[in-house]
């Protein structure tokens, strides 16, 4: 099988976004693209795929996998090309033109999707294959692809009558626009908050690195003093170290009240609209709630199964969180101020307890975790486990030359696996959080050529990382490995194209290597060239279970809140704040801890793909910790034989097999949550 589709053909095209790239490996030529190019590129891609769909339907031959399902897989290549570039850029470096383009295209793309899934003649061909798949002699991957297309058509309205199809299309249009609005509001709220300090006494307790960054931020904004924002590299150190309790409160409330300020960026009305539309959509398909609709084809299958997991974890985590709160209160009492622990105190006093219990000060670890060195760490781990090699590509400029770096990833035998781009520093144009995008999927084209992926990791990190941020880099590269190592024939099941409550397994699995002592010795090196001391490594690993009652409780609370929203049968007249407060009270969440994401800025469930699915992080962590325990049990976490089996069983397979079958194939049994509870210090 040849690997060609990454080389440039230099085909001429009026639209630079759709023209074949002259860069190595067919990398996008961002320097040639204008924001005004994308709309026309989308329209051309849509027209091309519509013609391809029409051609499939117009065939007189009986449906076969190749002339129907594989033909659908081959369709829409222009649309995939512009989408891969546009949506990555729109989340990281968008301007007003691109944002307006997204809004304008949203209903058009919804109509285009419906043109496929509501096409009765096309669905008839798909259904004929689905109904007779046992006799078609398909490979297992082809069976999974066929199943996926059938579900896509059914969930796209293929079995609905004409009236309900029209209703579904209108609901999907409105949902898409509302999701965009939610995300824009959340970003605007994050960027709008500023805490400007002019009195140097108010900086007491803050590390010099945070003070220097705040001074630079103020100067860049044309302000006097020191500027602190809600971006994580600014917000978290402030809550951890600032002695001024009133200012910590301002920063904390600024963060948790995003989207709930009764201004032009308030998200409460948007949330109510999204929830109502989702309920209407679920009912069109005969489900009582949106949660039932969403989970039917996930690993959990039902909301009840997701709840069973969440409550098992909740019942273990909440007592631990209460004990941690009591410990923090005891430290506050010792100060003799008569103050009661509040949510804005938790990070501050937890940091003090960590220093006291583990003699661990993150300001001492940060110099060893310079971002460029942590990147070396993820590459060393990938080489040790899977034999991968990494080469920086100086001749492949990306969309932001100041902060973006591109690499070529090759296998142990020198064969190309893909192109990997990193974009880790915060800026106002970038949405919050960290994520992985596919600019191009992995698949085998119609001529039998292997197309290797282009993958981007994005974050909002510091130049010198906290322990948590180190985990984030390993986490996102775990997603990247899932994409880079994919060896599927069909894009619809390649890489991370797996069910939502399975996809985080591999990102979280990769975190397990971040603080292995033998790896730290190779990448945790400060600017003086000194390797992180063994006693500091021991302190880091001893502290990894610290504060896990808090961490697990806030994550579990967000997951439960997500499920509660999507189990409602009506949101008419709903009070967003009151409902959230009621849910938190009913679950017994202590006031010193809030859900990891409050409803009004919960991007995962209102502007991303995790609606009724945020539980998937915990579901997947049970799987990942169980899998990692097998490496530990082997006596060598760098066990190459096991790593090869892991790669071949999971990372290369994508969605070409049912997740639980893959797990049982690797483990020889069903999952067990013991390793998860132990790793989080809950058992």
XYZ file of C-alpha atoms in Angstrom, residues 261-674:
414
model
C -23.924 38.428 34.732
C -27.209 39.585 33.167
C -25.370 41.392 30.395
C -25.135 40.991 26.621
C -23.050 37.815 27.120
C -25.397 36.149 29.605
C -25.952 32.514 28.661
C -29.045 31.616 30.706
C -31.566 32.251 27.928
C -29.311 30.432 25.441
C -29.131 27.414 27.764
C -32.898 27.260 28.155
C -33.275 27.427 24.378
C -30.710 24.654 23.803
C -32.291 22.380 26.402
C -35.783 22.869 24.996
C -34.598 22.155 21.457
C -32.807 18.999 22.624
C -35.951 17.797 24.380
C -37.963 18.382 21.210
C -35.382 16.474 19.204
C -35.453 13.503 21.590
C -39.233 13.323 21.459
C -39.224 13.272 17.663
C -37.373 9.966 17.967
C -39.621 8.581 20.691
C -37.361 9.184 23.693
C -38.620 10.785 26.889
C -35.393 12.668 27.530
C -32.359 13.838 25.606
C -30.116 11.758 27.878
C -31.870 8.583 26.693
C -31.456 9.690 23.081
C -27.754 10.448 23.531
C -26.667 7.348 25.439
C -28.462 4.718 23.380
C -25.412 4.128 21.150
C -22.656 4.859 23.707
C -20.808 2.366 25.899
C -23.078 3.155 28.853
C -26.239 2.646 26.735
C -28.542 4.158 29.385
C -28.551 7.115 31.819
C -29.011 4.574 34.615
C -25.702 2.886 33.794
C -23.920 6.253 33.752
C -25.501 7.149 37.097
C -24.454 3.845 38.644
C -20.837 4.675 37.850
C -21.137 8.288 38.991
C -22.766 7.401 42.314
C -20.180 4.719 43.061
C -17.478 7.333 42.601
C -19.486 10.047 44.379
C -20.021 7.928 47.465
C -16.280 7.335 47.693
C -15.196 10.896 46.871
C -17.549 13.048 48.954
C -16.418 11.767 52.381
C -12.828 12.296 51.255
C -13.660 15.868 50.180
C -15.336 16.575 53.526
C -12.256 15.310 55.363
C -10.070 17.555 53.192
C -12.339 20.533 53.962
C -12.012 19.859 57.680
C -8.243 19.747 57.324
C -8.201 23.090 55.512
C -10.516 24.618 58.119
C -8.184 23.425 60.852
C -5.319 25.264 59.184
C -7.454 28.416 58.917
C -8.417 28.123 62.581
C -4.753 27.970 63.534
C -4.307 31.411 61.987
C -6.722 32.777 64.569
C -8.702 35.020 62.191
C -12.046 33.375 62.876
C -12.657 32.842 59.158
C -14.761 30.046 57.668
C -13.476 28.104 54.657
C -15.064 29.320 51.415
C -14.671 28.133 47.835
C -12.161 30.900 47.050
C -9.995 29.674 49.953
C -9.702 26.046 48.869
C -6.830 26.350 46.385
C -4.906 28.680 48.715
C -5.055 26.494 51.807
C -4.729 23.259 49.838
C -1.411 24.585 48.577
C -0.339 25.246 52.185
C -1.392 21.741 53.252
C 0.483 20.231 50.331
C 3.636 22.049 51.388
C 3.106 20.930 54.968
C 2.297 17.280 54.197
C 4.548 16.617 51.253
C 7.052 19.464 51.520
C 6.133 20.181 47.909
C 6.180 23.705 46.525
C 5.198 23.948 42.849
C 7.392 26.989 42.435
C 10.277 24.577 42.963
C 8.968 22.089 40.375
C 8.033 24.576 37.636
C 11.616 25.328 36.523
C 11.965 21.646 35.596
C 8.772 21.638 33.565
C 9.486 24.143 30.850
C 6.959 23.586 28.070
C 9.549 22.656 25.439
C 11.053 20.074 27.804
C 7.674 18.529 28.602
C 7.151 18.160 24.858
C 10.424 16.259 24.740
C 9.024 14.088 27.508
C 5.912 13.073 25.589
C 8.053 12.249 22.572
C 10.531 10.178 24.606
C 7.658 8.218 26.132
C 6.135 7.576 22.695
C 9.481 6.388 21.395
C 10.072 4.098 24.372
C 6.590 2.567 24.299
C 5.758 2.527 20.605
C 9.021 3.185 18.765
C 7.913 6.543 17.355
C 10.381 9.151 16.121
C 9.825 12.912 15.985
C 11.401 15.545 13.761
C 10.599 19.263 13.890
C 9.630 20.629 10.479
C 11.173 24.060 9.951
C 9.852 24.294 6.388
C 6.177 23.812 7.280
C 4.847 27.129 8.614
C 1.501 26.980 10.389
C -1.257 29.473 11.186
C 0.577 31.345 13.964
C 4.317 31.325 13.487
C 4.998 32.800 16.954
C 3.553 29.939 18.989
C 2.870 27.002 16.690
C 5.389 24.228 16.009
C 4.963 21.377 13.545
C 6.563 17.923 13.675
C 6.850 14.849 11.450
C 6.037 11.628 13.304
C 7.488 8.406 11.909
C 7.311 4.780 12.985
C 10.253 2.677 14.095
C 10.775 1.538 10.502
C 10.889 5.135 9.247
C 7.432 5.109 7.660
C 5.339 8.237 8.007
C 2.612 8.223 10.666
C 1.477 11.814 10.410
C 2.045 15.498 10.987
C 1.636 16.874 14.508
C 1.219 20.540 15.414
C 1.311 22.106 18.890
C -0.351 25.377 19.937
C -0.166 25.658 23.722
C -0.012 29.317 24.796
C -3.138 31.377 25.623
C -4.373 34.343 23.600
C -7.617 36.274 23.395
C -8.668 34.679 20.085
C -8.466 31.144 21.498
C -11.251 29.442 23.413
C -10.422 28.136 26.857
C -9.299 24.644 27.727
C -7.183 22.112 25.865
C -8.107 19.826 22.997
C -7.018 17.831 19.969
C -8.185 18.495 16.403
C -7.852 16.563 13.180
C -7.012 18.832 10.274
C -6.982 15.669 8.164
C -8.135 12.158 9.057
C -6.282 8.919 8.431
C -7.806 6.649 5.775
C -7.044 4.639 2.632
C -8.123 6.424 -0.548
C -9.916 4.981 -3.585
C -6.603 4.066 -5.253
C -5.415 2.152 -2.203
C -3.033 4.849 -0.979
C -2.642 5.396 2.752
C -3.470 8.973 3.751
C -1.768 9.920 7.002
C -3.333 12.431 9.397
C -2.549 16.014 10.353
C -3.264 16.494 14.059
C -3.188 19.557 16.306
C -2.897 19.779 20.087
C -4.171 23.063 21.525
C -3.968 24.404 25.068
C -3.838 27.469 27.274
C -0.705 26.787 29.291
C 2.194 28.569 30.954
C 5.766 28.594 29.681
C 6.763 26.797 32.874
C 4.118 24.235 33.739
C 2.363 23.258 36.917
C 2.073 19.569 37.753
C -1.516 19.626 36.496
C -0.467 21.290 33.227
C 2.170 18.612 32.656
C -0.658 16.084 32.878
C -2.629 18.129 30.340
C 0.204 17.944 27.778
C 0.437 14.168 28.179
C -3.382 13.932 28.054
C -3.761 15.752 24.748
C -0.862 13.863 23.220
C -2.699 10.675 24.160
C -5.496 11.840 21.864
C -2.892 12.657 19.219
C -1.404 9.160 19.469
C -4.879 7.698 18.977
C -5.053 9.623 15.712
C -1.461 9.207 14.572
C -1.279 5.439 15.097
C -4.596 4.715 13.399
C -4.434 2.013 10.719
C -8.012 1.975 9.456
C -9.350 1.919 5.906
C -12.268 4.286 6.482
C -12.121 7.795 7.896
C -15.454 7.446 9.687
C -13.928 4.953 12.143
C -10.269 5.986 12.142
C -8.369 7.505 15.040
C -10.513 9.155 17.688
C -13.755 8.414 15.810
C -15.042 6.263 18.650
C -18.005 6.653 20.995
C -17.697 9.629 23.345
C -17.432 7.657 26.597
C -14.514 5.642 25.172
C -12.442 8.387 23.541
C -10.940 9.788 26.767
C -9.545 6.374 27.714
C -6.432 6.887 25.619
C -5.745 10.499 26.518
C -6.003 9.679 30.223
C -4.000 6.474 29.741
C -1.092 8.510 28.401
C -1.047 10.637 31.565
C 0.140 7.605 33.535
C 3.679 8.053 32.204
C 4.088 11.771 32.911
C 5.787 11.407 36.291
C 7.511 8.056 35.963
C 10.951 8.646 37.553
C 12.949 7.206 34.650
C 11.148 9.509 32.214
C 11.462 12.601 34.416
C 15.206 12.004 34.498
C 15.224 12.496 30.719
C 12.997 15.544 30.306
C 12.568 17.399 33.617
C 15.612 19.632 33.296
C 15.876 23.282 34.356
C 17.496 26.147 32.448
C 20.823 25.437 34.163
C 20.821 21.924 32.722
C 20.118 20.320 36.090
C 17.931 17.202 36.202
C 15.061 17.249 38.679
C 16.332 15.870 42.009
C 15.186 12.399 43.050
C 13.721 13.733 46.298
C 11.532 16.185 44.336
C 10.356 13.362 42.059
C 9.415 11.347 45.125
C 7.478 14.309 46.547
C 5.582 14.787 43.280
C 4.534 11.152 43.088
C 3.635 11.043 46.778
C 1.422 14.085 46.290
C -0.515 12.840 43.253
C -3.311 11.500 45.461
C -3.446 14.766 47.375
C -6.681 16.796 47.127
C -8.336 14.036 45.116
C -11.494 14.236 47.180
C -11.886 17.789 45.907
C -10.814 16.993 42.342
C -13.046 13.930 42.026
C -16.029 15.567 43.693
C -16.031 18.650 41.461
C -15.651 16.480 38.340
C -18.368 14.085 39.455
C -20.643 17.019 40.388
C -20.298 18.477 36.887
C -21.093 15.078 35.379
C -24.210 14.705 37.519
C -25.307 18.272 36.729
C -24.959 17.513 33.011
C -27.103 14.393 33.344
C -29.733 16.176 35.433
C -30.137 18.888 32.811
C -30.603 16.337 30.062
C -32.998 14.143 31.998
C -35.530 16.952 32.333
C -38.738 16.376 30.392
C -39.585 20.094 30.355
C -37.613 23.313 30.838
C -40.524 25.705 30.437
C -40.002 28.580 32.876
C -36.830 27.002 34.238
C -34.650 29.106 36.531
C -31.109 28.098 35.558
C -29.473 29.176 38.807
C -32.190 27.706 41.036
C -32.113 24.346 39.259
C -28.331 24.126 39.495
C -28.466 24.972 43.199
C -31.184 22.359 43.752
C -29.129 19.655 42.015
C -26.058 20.506 44.094
C -28.083 20.376 47.302
C -29.692 17.060 46.406
C -26.363 15.429 45.654
C -24.989 16.732 48.954
C -22.239 18.860 47.436
C -20.583 20.882 50.171
C -20.613 24.686 49.606
C -16.812 24.901 49.675
C -16.752 23.005 46.359
C -18.614 23.813 43.166
C -19.069 21.688 40.046
C -15.992 21.863 37.866
C -18.094 23.770 35.353
C -21.120 25.833 36.275
C -23.965 25.658 33.772
C -23.464 29.107 32.251
C -19.942 28.365 30.982
C -20.154 24.574 30.607
C -18.773 24.567 27.061
C -18.387 20.796 26.989
C -22.150 20.237 27.082
C -23.519 23.375 25.401
C -20.889 24.166 22.781
C -19.159 20.835 22.216
C -20.006 17.163 21.918
C -20.325 16.115 25.560
C -24.025 16.800 26.209
C -25.334 14.046 28.510
C -21.814 12.700 28.155
C -19.492 14.507 30.533
C -19.578 11.361 32.692
C -17.418 9.886 29.924
C -14.247 11.270 31.495
C -14.807 9.200 34.633
C -16.126 6.206 32.675
C -12.993 6.247 30.530
C -10.715 6.768 33.529
C -11.991 3.556 35.074
C -10.935 1.810 31.859
C -7.590 3.571 31.579
C -6.522 2.942 35.180
C -7.574 -0.693 34.894
C -5.496 -1.061 31.733
C -2.496 0.690 33.279
C -2.679 -1.608 36.304
C -1.801 -4.458 33.942
C 1.430 -2.675 33.011
C 2.173 -2.213 36.713
C 1.388 -5.852 37.423
C 3.896 -6.901 34.761
C 6.642 -5.353 36.889
C 7.612 -2.820 34.208
C 5.401 0.083 33.152
C 7.599 0.396 30.037
C 6.811 -3.187 29.011
C 7.223 -3.018 25.227
C 5.388 -6.249 24.593
C 2.335 -4.944 26.428
C 2.702 -1.523 24.767
C 2.730 -3.164 21.334
C -0.356 -5.155 22.237
C -2.016 -1.953 23.513
C -1.144 -0.140 20.309
C -2.422 -2.928 18.073
C -5.554 -3.570 20.119
C -6.663 0.004 20.699
C -4.659 2.783 19.050
C -4.541 1.270 15.581
C -8.161 0.111 15.597
C -10.011 3.410 16.153
C -13.720 2.669 15.984
C -13.389 -0.425 13.829
C -14.564 -2.681 16.672
C -16.901 -2.367 19.655
C -15.040 -0.797 22.619
C -15.912 -3.469 25.151
C -14.757 -6.199 22.784
C -11.410 -4.442 22.444
C -11.109 -4.127 26.218
C -11.882 -7.798 26.767
C -9.520 -8.754 23.950
C -6.701 -6.927 25.745
C -7.579 -7.698 29.365
C -9.312 -11.042 29.023
C -12.088 -9.830 31.332
C -14.561 -7.023 31.987
C -13.374 -3.694 33.473
C -12.910 -3.270 37.216
C -12.926 0.080 39.071
C -10.510 -0.959 41.834
